[in-house]
């Protein structure tokens, strides 16, 4: 039992990441846990069985998917309360990342039970790590709405986002989605398609969004399997330049209205510009006037 506030008599819920293609990506710790926990909650029990070594006492399997999560979560919580450790896995990658498990994990916390992650593969993070797009700030946007109107609306709301955006896209939809992205964000906005990661035909392609749409459309094989699409953040004005522009507009507006020291104080308060710089802007404006 790991250190936690949960009572010693209760079990731990292990949220276990599993491979997104290459079975060699199952971590030794994940394999060890799947080889010993008495209960495994899986999105598709048949899919996950191949990850579990043969055991003298097989695990008790609980199917937990989008259509039964509330009921299945209650069964898992009963096992945890009774002292059984439980592994939660999804078909591929990290559970809860565009996959079931949220209600269960939330419910376990609400019940004061221990929840621990067993980190590993996640398509979004794998794609980001190979994309070369800015990774200091990024947002995971998951799947876009399937309907064209709703999708365009969502993209319009994201067009000015300054950070890298990550989308999950079934490869059969890539051409349409990349076309919509090029329209919403601009044909030249840098992007990346990461397809079939860790699998036999994996590809990572960096280009402008319109060029990526053309590249994908040029070969039907590029429209097969699973893909992550990443888009560079909006090319923003850098913060220092923006505040100077605003400060100089304020100086223009205030110079004739307020005494210089007061105008400089207002500019400083609104833009964060150092006092001396704000004062210099006001003085420059007054000199131009005189
Ligand atoms: N929980 C998973 C994870 O941690 O990445 C994601 C599950 S979500 C239902 C499936 C989506 O993830 C796919 O449609 C695709 O966008 C992305 N994906 C999963 N495996 C992938 C792979 N090997 N290569 C590229 N994208 C993948």
Short mmCIF file of C-alpha atoms and ligand atoms in Angstrom, two decimals:
data_model
loop_
_atom_site.label_atom_id
_atom_site.label_comp_id
_atom_site.label_asym_id
_atom_site.label_seq_id
_atom_site.Cartn_x
_atom_site.Cartn_y
_atom_site.Cartn_z
CA UNK A 1 0.00 0.00 0.00
CA UNK A 2 1.62 3.28 -1.03
CA UNK A 3 1.68 6.33 1.23
CA UNK A 4 -1.72 8.03 1.10
CA UNK A 5 -4.43 9.29 3.41
CA UNK A 6 -6.68 6.36 2.49
CA UNK A 7 -7.28 3.73 5.20
CA UNK A 8 -4.83 0.78 5.09
CA UNK A 9 -7.68 -1.65 4.62
CA UNK A 10 -8.71 -0.19 1.24
CA UNK A 11 -7.20 -0.91 -2.16
CA UNK A 12 -5.38 1.44 -4.55
CA UNK A 13 -6.67 2.39 -7.98
CA UNK A 14 -3.72 2.30 -10.42
CA UNK A 15 -4.34 4.32 -13.60
CA UNK A 16 -2.08 2.52 -16.04
CA UNK A 17 -0.91 3.79 -19.44
CA UNK A 18 -0.55 1.10 -22.11
CA UNK A 19 1.05 1.12 -25.59
CA UNK A 20 -0.43 3.15 -28.46
CA UNK A 21 1.01 0.70 -30.97
CA UNK A 22 4.36 -0.86 -30.08
CA UNK A 23 3.90 -3.43 -27.33
CA UNK A 24 7.49 -2.84 -26.21
CA UNK A 25 6.27 0.47 -24.77
CA UNK A 26 4.47 -1.23 -21.87
CA UNK A 27 6.59 -0.25 -18.88
CA UNK A 28 7.98 -2.98 -16.59
CA UNK A 29 6.03 -1.43 -13.71
CA UNK A 30 2.78 -1.52 -15.68
CA UNK A 31 3.45 -5.17 -16.60
CA UNK A 32 4.22 -6.06 -13.00
CA UNK A 33 0.98 -4.50 -11.75
CA UNK A 34 -1.11 -6.10 -14.49
CA UNK A 35 0.45 -9.39 -13.45
CA UNK A 36 -0.66 -9.13 -9.84
CA UNK A 37 -3.69 -6.88 -9.21
CA UNK A 38 -6.82 -8.92 -8.45
CA UNK A 39 -9.11 -6.64 -10.51
CA UNK A 40 -8.61 -4.98 -13.91
CA UNK A 41 -11.11 -2.44 -15.21
CA UNK A 42 -10.71 -2.15 -18.98
CA UNK A 43 -12.42 -0.28 -21.78
CA UNK A 44 -12.44 -3.49 -23.83
CA UNK A 45 -11.47 -6.52 -21.81
CA UNK A 46 -10.52 -8.56 -24.91
CA UNK A 47 -8.16 -5.87 -26.20
CA UNK A 48 -6.40 -5.52 -22.85
CA UNK A 49 -6.05 -9.26 -22.23
CA UNK A 50 -2.99 -9.40 -24.50
CA UNK A 51 -1.11 -7.15 -22.05
CA UNK A 52 -1.66 -9.41 -19.07
CA UNK A 53 0.82 -12.24 -18.51
CA UNK A 54 -0.64 -15.68 -17.83
CA UNK A 55 -1.35 -15.97 -14.11
CA UNK A 56 -2.08 -18.79 -11.71
CA UNK A 57 -5.08 -16.81 -10.50
CA UNK A 58 -6.50 -14.76 -13.41
CA UNK A 59 -7.72 -11.25 -12.63
CA UNK A 60 -11.35 -10.37 -12.28
CA UNK A 61 -12.19 -8.24 -15.33
CA UNK A 62 -14.65 -5.36 -15.26
CA UNK A 63 -15.66 -3.71 -18.55
CA UNK A 64 -15.71 0.06 -18.05
CA UNK A 65 -16.55 2.12 -21.11
CA UNK A 66 -18.42 5.26 -22.15
CA UNK A 67 -21.80 3.49 -22.10
CA UNK A 68 -21.62 1.93 -18.62
CA UNK A 69 -19.09 4.02 -16.73
CA UNK A 70 -21.37 5.10 -13.87
CA UNK A 71 -22.44 1.51 -13.06
CA UNK A 72 -19.02 -0.03 -13.67
CA UNK A 73 -17.36 2.66 -11.51
CA UNK A 74 -19.58 1.63 -8.57
CA UNK A 75 -18.44 -1.98 -8.93
CA UNK A 76 -14.80 -0.90 -8.99
CA UNK A 77 -15.28 1.30 -5.93
CA UNK A 78 -16.80 -1.68 -4.08
CA UNK A 79 -13.66 -3.70 -4.81
CA UNK A 80 -11.41 -0.85 -3.64
CA UNK A 81 -13.40 -0.45 -0.42
CA UNK A 82 -13.09 -4.19 0.14
CA UNK A 83 -9.29 -3.90 -0.05
CA UNK A 84 -8.62 -5.04 -3.64
CA UNK A 85 -6.09 -3.11 -5.71
CA UNK A 86 -7.54 -2.31 -9.13
CA UNK A 87 -5.81 -1.46 -12.45
CA UNK A 88 -7.63 0.86 -14.82
CA UNK A 89 -6.57 0.60 -18.48
CA UNK A 90 -8.02 1.83 -21.75
CA UNK A 91 -7.60 0.31 -25.21
CA UNK A 92 -4.43 2.31 -25.85
CA UNK A 93 -2.45 5.08 -24.19
CA UNK A 94 -3.31 6.90 -21.01
CA UNK A 95 -6.77 6.33 -19.53
CA UNK A 96 -8.98 9.47 -19.24
CA UNK A 97 -7.14 11.20 -22.12
CA UNK A 98 -10.05 11.11 -24.61
CA UNK A 99 -10.84 7.78 -22.98
CA UNK A 100 -13.12 6.54 -20.18
CA UNK A 101 -12.23 6.64 -16.49
CA UNK A 102 -12.96 10.20 -15.37
CA UNK A 103 -16.03 9.28 -13.32
CA UNK A 104 -14.23 6.40 -11.67
CA UNK A 105 -11.17 8.44 -10.68
CA UNK A 106 -13.34 11.33 -9.51
CA UNK A 107 -15.51 8.88 -7.52
CA UNK A 108 -12.45 7.25 -5.93
CA UNK A 109 -11.22 10.63 -4.69
CA UNK A 110 -14.68 11.52 -3.41
CA UNK A 111 -14.69 8.23 -1.48
CA UNK A 112 -11.26 8.97 0.05
CA UNK A 113 -9.58 6.12 -1.83
CA UNK A 114 -5.99 6.12 -3.10
CA UNK A 115 -5.44 6.75 -6.81
CA UNK A 116 -1.98 6.51 -8.37
CA UNK A 117 -0.82 6.94 -11.97
CA UNK A 118 1.46 4.51 -13.76
CA UNK A 119 2.67 6.83 -16.53
CA UNK A 120 3.49 5.78 -20.06
CA UNK A 121 2.38 6.26 -23.67
CA UNK A 122 0.03 9.07 -24.66
CA UNK A 123 -0.40 9.92 -28.35
CA UNK A 124 -0.73 13.67 -27.70
CA UNK A 125 2.52 13.91 -25.74
CA UNK A 126 4.39 11.54 -28.08
CA UNK A 127 3.33 13.67 -31.07
CA UNK A 128 4.25 16.92 -29.31
CA UNK A 129 7.68 15.57 -28.42
CA UNK A 130 8.44 14.80 -32.08
CA UNK A 131 6.74 17.82 -33.66
CA UNK A 132 9.34 20.48 -32.95
CA UNK A 133 6.50 22.94 -32.28
CA UNK A 134 6.70 25.08 -29.15
CA UNK A 135 6.21 22.85 -26.12
CA UNK A 136 6.58 25.35 -23.28
CA UNK A 137 2.83 25.98 -23.49
CA UNK A 138 0.31 23.77 -25.25
CA UNK A 139 -3.36 22.88 -25.07
CA UNK A 140 -4.86 19.45 -25.64
CA UNK A 141 -8.07 19.96 -27.62
CA UNK A 142 -8.97 16.29 -28.09
CA UNK A 143 -11.42 15.42 -30.87
CA UNK A 144 -13.08 18.20 -32.85
CA UNK A 145 -16.87 18.12 -33.34
CA UNK A 146 -17.80 15.83 -36.23
CA UNK A 147 -20.32 18.27 -37.72
CA UNK A 148 -18.71 20.84 -40.04
CA UNK A 149 -20.52 23.88 -38.60
CA UNK A 150 -19.68 23.09 -34.97
CA UNK A 151 -16.11 22.26 -35.95
CA UNK A 152 -15.58 25.60 -37.72
CA UNK A 153 -17.04 27.45 -34.75
CA UNK A 154 -14.65 25.68 -32.36
CA UNK A 155 -11.69 26.45 -34.62
CA UNK A 156 -12.66 30.10 -34.96
CA UNK A 157 -12.58 30.35 -31.15
CA UNK A 158 -9.03 28.91 -31.14
CA UNK A 159 -7.54 30.94 -34.00
CA UNK A 160 -5.81 33.48 -31.76
CA UNK A 161 -4.57 31.03 -29.12
CA UNK A 162 -0.88 31.80 -28.53
CA UNK A 163 0.13 28.24 -27.61
CA UNK A 164 0.51 24.98 -29.56
CA UNK A 165 -2.80 23.17 -30.10
CA UNK A 166 -3.10 19.38 -30.14
CA UNK A 167 -6.01 17.57 -31.79
CA UNK A 168 -6.91 13.90 -32.08
CA UNK A 169 -8.06 13.07 -35.60
CA UNK A 170 -9.06 9.73 -37.12
CA UNK A 171 -6.79 9.62 -40.20
CA UNK A 172 -9.78 9.17 -42.53
CA UNK A 173 -10.85 12.72 -41.55
CA UNK A 174 -7.39 14.26 -41.94
CA UNK A 175 -7.90 15.95 -45.31
CA UNK A 176 -11.14 17.65 -44.22
CA UNK A 177 -9.82 18.67 -40.82
CA UNK A 178 -6.53 20.02 -42.20
CA UNK A 179 -8.53 22.02 -44.77
CA UNK A 180 -10.66 23.52 -42.00
CA UNK A 181 -7.55 24.26 -39.92
CA UNK A 182 -5.90 26.03 -42.88
CA UNK A 183 -9.02 28.10 -43.38
CA UNK A 184 -9.38 29.03 -39.70
CA UNK A 185 -5.69 29.58 -38.85
CA UNK A 186 -4.18 30.50 -42.25
CA UNK A 187 -2.64 28.32 -44.96
CA UNK A 188 0.93 29.04 -43.85
CA UNK A 189 0.47 28.44 -40.10
CA UNK A 190 2.99 25.71 -39.17
CA UNK A 191 1.49 22.36 -38.24
CA UNK A 192 2.41 18.72 -37.82
CA UNK A 193 0.68 15.44 -38.64
CA UNK A 194 1.82 12.49 -36.50
CA UNK A 195 0.22 9.32 -37.84
CA UNK A 196 0.33 5.72 -36.66
CA UNK A 197 2.92 6.53 -34.00
CA UNK A 198 5.09 3.61 -32.84
CA UNK A 199 3.47 1.39 -35.50
CA UNK A 200 4.85 -0.03 -38.75
CA UNK A 201 3.80 2.83 -41.01
CA UNK A 202 4.33 5.73 -38.63
CA UNK A 203 4.91 9.20 -40.09
CA UNK A 204 5.66 12.60 -38.60
CA UNK A 205 5.32 15.44 -41.11
CA UNK A 206 5.89 19.16 -40.47
CA UNK A 207 4.68 21.84 -42.90
CA UNK A 208 2.22 24.68 -43.33
CA UNK A 209 -1.41 23.63 -42.80
CA UNK A 210 -2.47 23.89 -46.45
CA UNK A 211 0.62 21.96 -47.59
CA UNK A 212 -0.15 19.26 -44.99
CA UNK A 213 -3.70 18.97 -46.37
CA UNK A 214 -2.30 18.55 -49.90
CA UNK A 215 0.31 16.04 -48.75
CA UNK A 216 -2.34 13.96 -47.01
CA UNK A 217 -4.74 14.11 -49.95
CA UNK A 218 -1.99 12.97 -52.35
CA UNK A 219 -1.84 9.41 -50.96
CA UNK A 220 -4.79 7.36 -49.64
CA UNK A 221 -2.40 5.46 -47.35
CA UNK A 222 -1.85 8.71 -45.45
CA UNK A 223 -5.56 8.72 -44.65
CA UNK A 224 -5.47 5.41 -42.80
CA UNK A 225 -5.13 4.67 -39.10
CA UNK A 226 -4.87 7.16 -36.25
CA UNK A 227 -3.38 10.62 -36.20
CA UNK A 228 -2.54 13.58 -34.03
CA UNK A 229 -2.55 17.03 -35.60
CA UNK A 230 -0.65 19.87 -33.97
CA UNK A 231 -0.88 23.55 -34.86
CA UNK A 232 1.59 26.28 -33.88
CA UNK A 233 0.21 29.08 -31.73
CA UNK A 234 -0.93 32.32 -33.37
CA UNK A 235 1.98 34.51 -34.37
CA UNK A 236 1.47 37.09 -31.61
CA UNK A 237 2.91 40.52 -31.08
CA UNK A 238 5.63 40.26 -28.51
CA UNK A 239 4.50 41.62 -25.15
CA UNK A 240 7.13 44.36 -24.85
CA UNK A 241 6.33 45.79 -28.30
CA UNK A 242 2.59 45.66 -27.67
CA UNK A 243 2.84 47.55 -24.40
CA UNK A 244 5.03 50.23 -26.00
CA UNK A 245 2.48 50.72 -28.79
CA UNK A 246 -0.30 51.03 -26.23
CA UNK A 247 1.78 53.37 -24.05
CA UNK A 248 2.53 55.67 -26.94
CA UNK A 249 -1.17 55.79 -27.92
CA UNK A 250 -1.98 56.64 -24.29
CA UNK A 251 0.71 59.33 -24.25
CA UNK A 252 -0.89 60.85 -27.36
CA UNK A 253 -4.28 60.85 -25.66
CA UNK A 254 -3.19 62.08 -22.22
CA UNK A 255 -0.37 64.55 -22.91
CA UNK A 256 -2.70 67.47 -23.55
CA UNK A 257 -5.13 66.49 -20.79
CA UNK A 258 -2.95 65.85 -17.70
CA UNK A 259 0.25 67.27 -16.22
CA UNK A 260 3.26 65.19 -17.43
CA UNK A 261 3.92 63.39 -14.12
CA UNK A 262 0.28 62.41 -13.77
CA UNK A 263 0.02 61.25 -17.40
CA UNK A 264 3.17 59.13 -16.89
CA UNK A 265 1.66 57.60 -13.71
CA UNK A 266 -1.52 56.60 -15.57
CA UNK A 267 0.45 55.11 -18.47
CA UNK A 268 2.64 53.18 -16.03
CA UNK A 269 -0.39 51.84 -14.15
CA UNK A 270 -2.12 50.71 -17.35
CA UNK A 271 0.85 49.28 -19.27
CA UNK A 272 3.46 48.35 -16.68
CA UNK A 273 6.03 50.48 -18.53
CA UNK A 274 8.84 51.78 -16.23
CA UNK A 275 8.06 55.26 -14.90
CA UNK A 276 11.02 56.92 -16.66
CA UNK A 277 9.96 55.44 -20.05
CA UNK A 278 6.35 56.54 -19.55
CA UNK A 279 7.54 60.02 -18.64
CA UNK A 280 9.81 60.15 -21.71
CA UNK A 281 6.86 59.23 -23.97
CA UNK A 282 4.75 62.04 -22.53
CA UNK A 283 7.62 64.54 -22.86
CA UNK A 284 8.27 63.49 -26.47
CA UNK A 285 4.63 63.99 -27.26
CA UNK A 286 4.59 67.47 -25.62
CA UNK A 287 7.70 68.48 -27.57
CA UNK A 288 6.07 67.42 -30.84
CA UNK A 289 3.04 69.53 -29.88
CA UNK A 290 5.00 72.65 -28.99
N1 LIG B 1 -5.90 7.63 -24.42
C1 LIG B 1 -5.20 7.69 -25.69
C2 LIG B 1 -3.88 8.43 -25.49
O1 LIG B 1 -3.38 8.48 -24.38
O2 LIG B 1 -3.34 8.95 -26.45
C3 LIG B 1 -6.07 8.30 -26.76
C4 LIG B 1 -7.32 7.54 -27.05
S1 LIG B 1 -8.33 8.30 -28.23
C5 LIG B 1 -9.77 7.30 -28.12
C6 LIG B 1 -7.71 7.70 -29.76
C7 LIG B 1 -7.03 8.80 -30.57
O3 LIG B 1 -5.70 8.99 -30.12
C8 LIG B 1 -6.90 8.47 -32.07
O4 LIG B 1 -8.05 8.81 -32.81
C9 LIG B 1 -5.72 9.31 -32.47
O5 LIG B 1 -6.11 10.65 -32.68
C10 LIG B 1 -4.84 9.24 -31.21
N2 LIG B 1 -3.92 8.10 -31.31
C11 LIG B 1 -3.95 6.96 -30.61
N3 LIG B 1 -2.93 6.16 -30.96
C12 LIG B 1 -2.23 6.81 -31.91
C13 LIG B 1 -1.08 6.52 -32.66
N4 LIG B 1 -0.44 5.36 -32.52
N5 LIG B 1 -0.63 7.44 -33.55
C14 LIG B 1 -1.26 8.61 -33.70
N6 LIG B 1 -2.37 8.94 -33.03
C15 LIG B 1 -2.86 8.06 -32.14
#
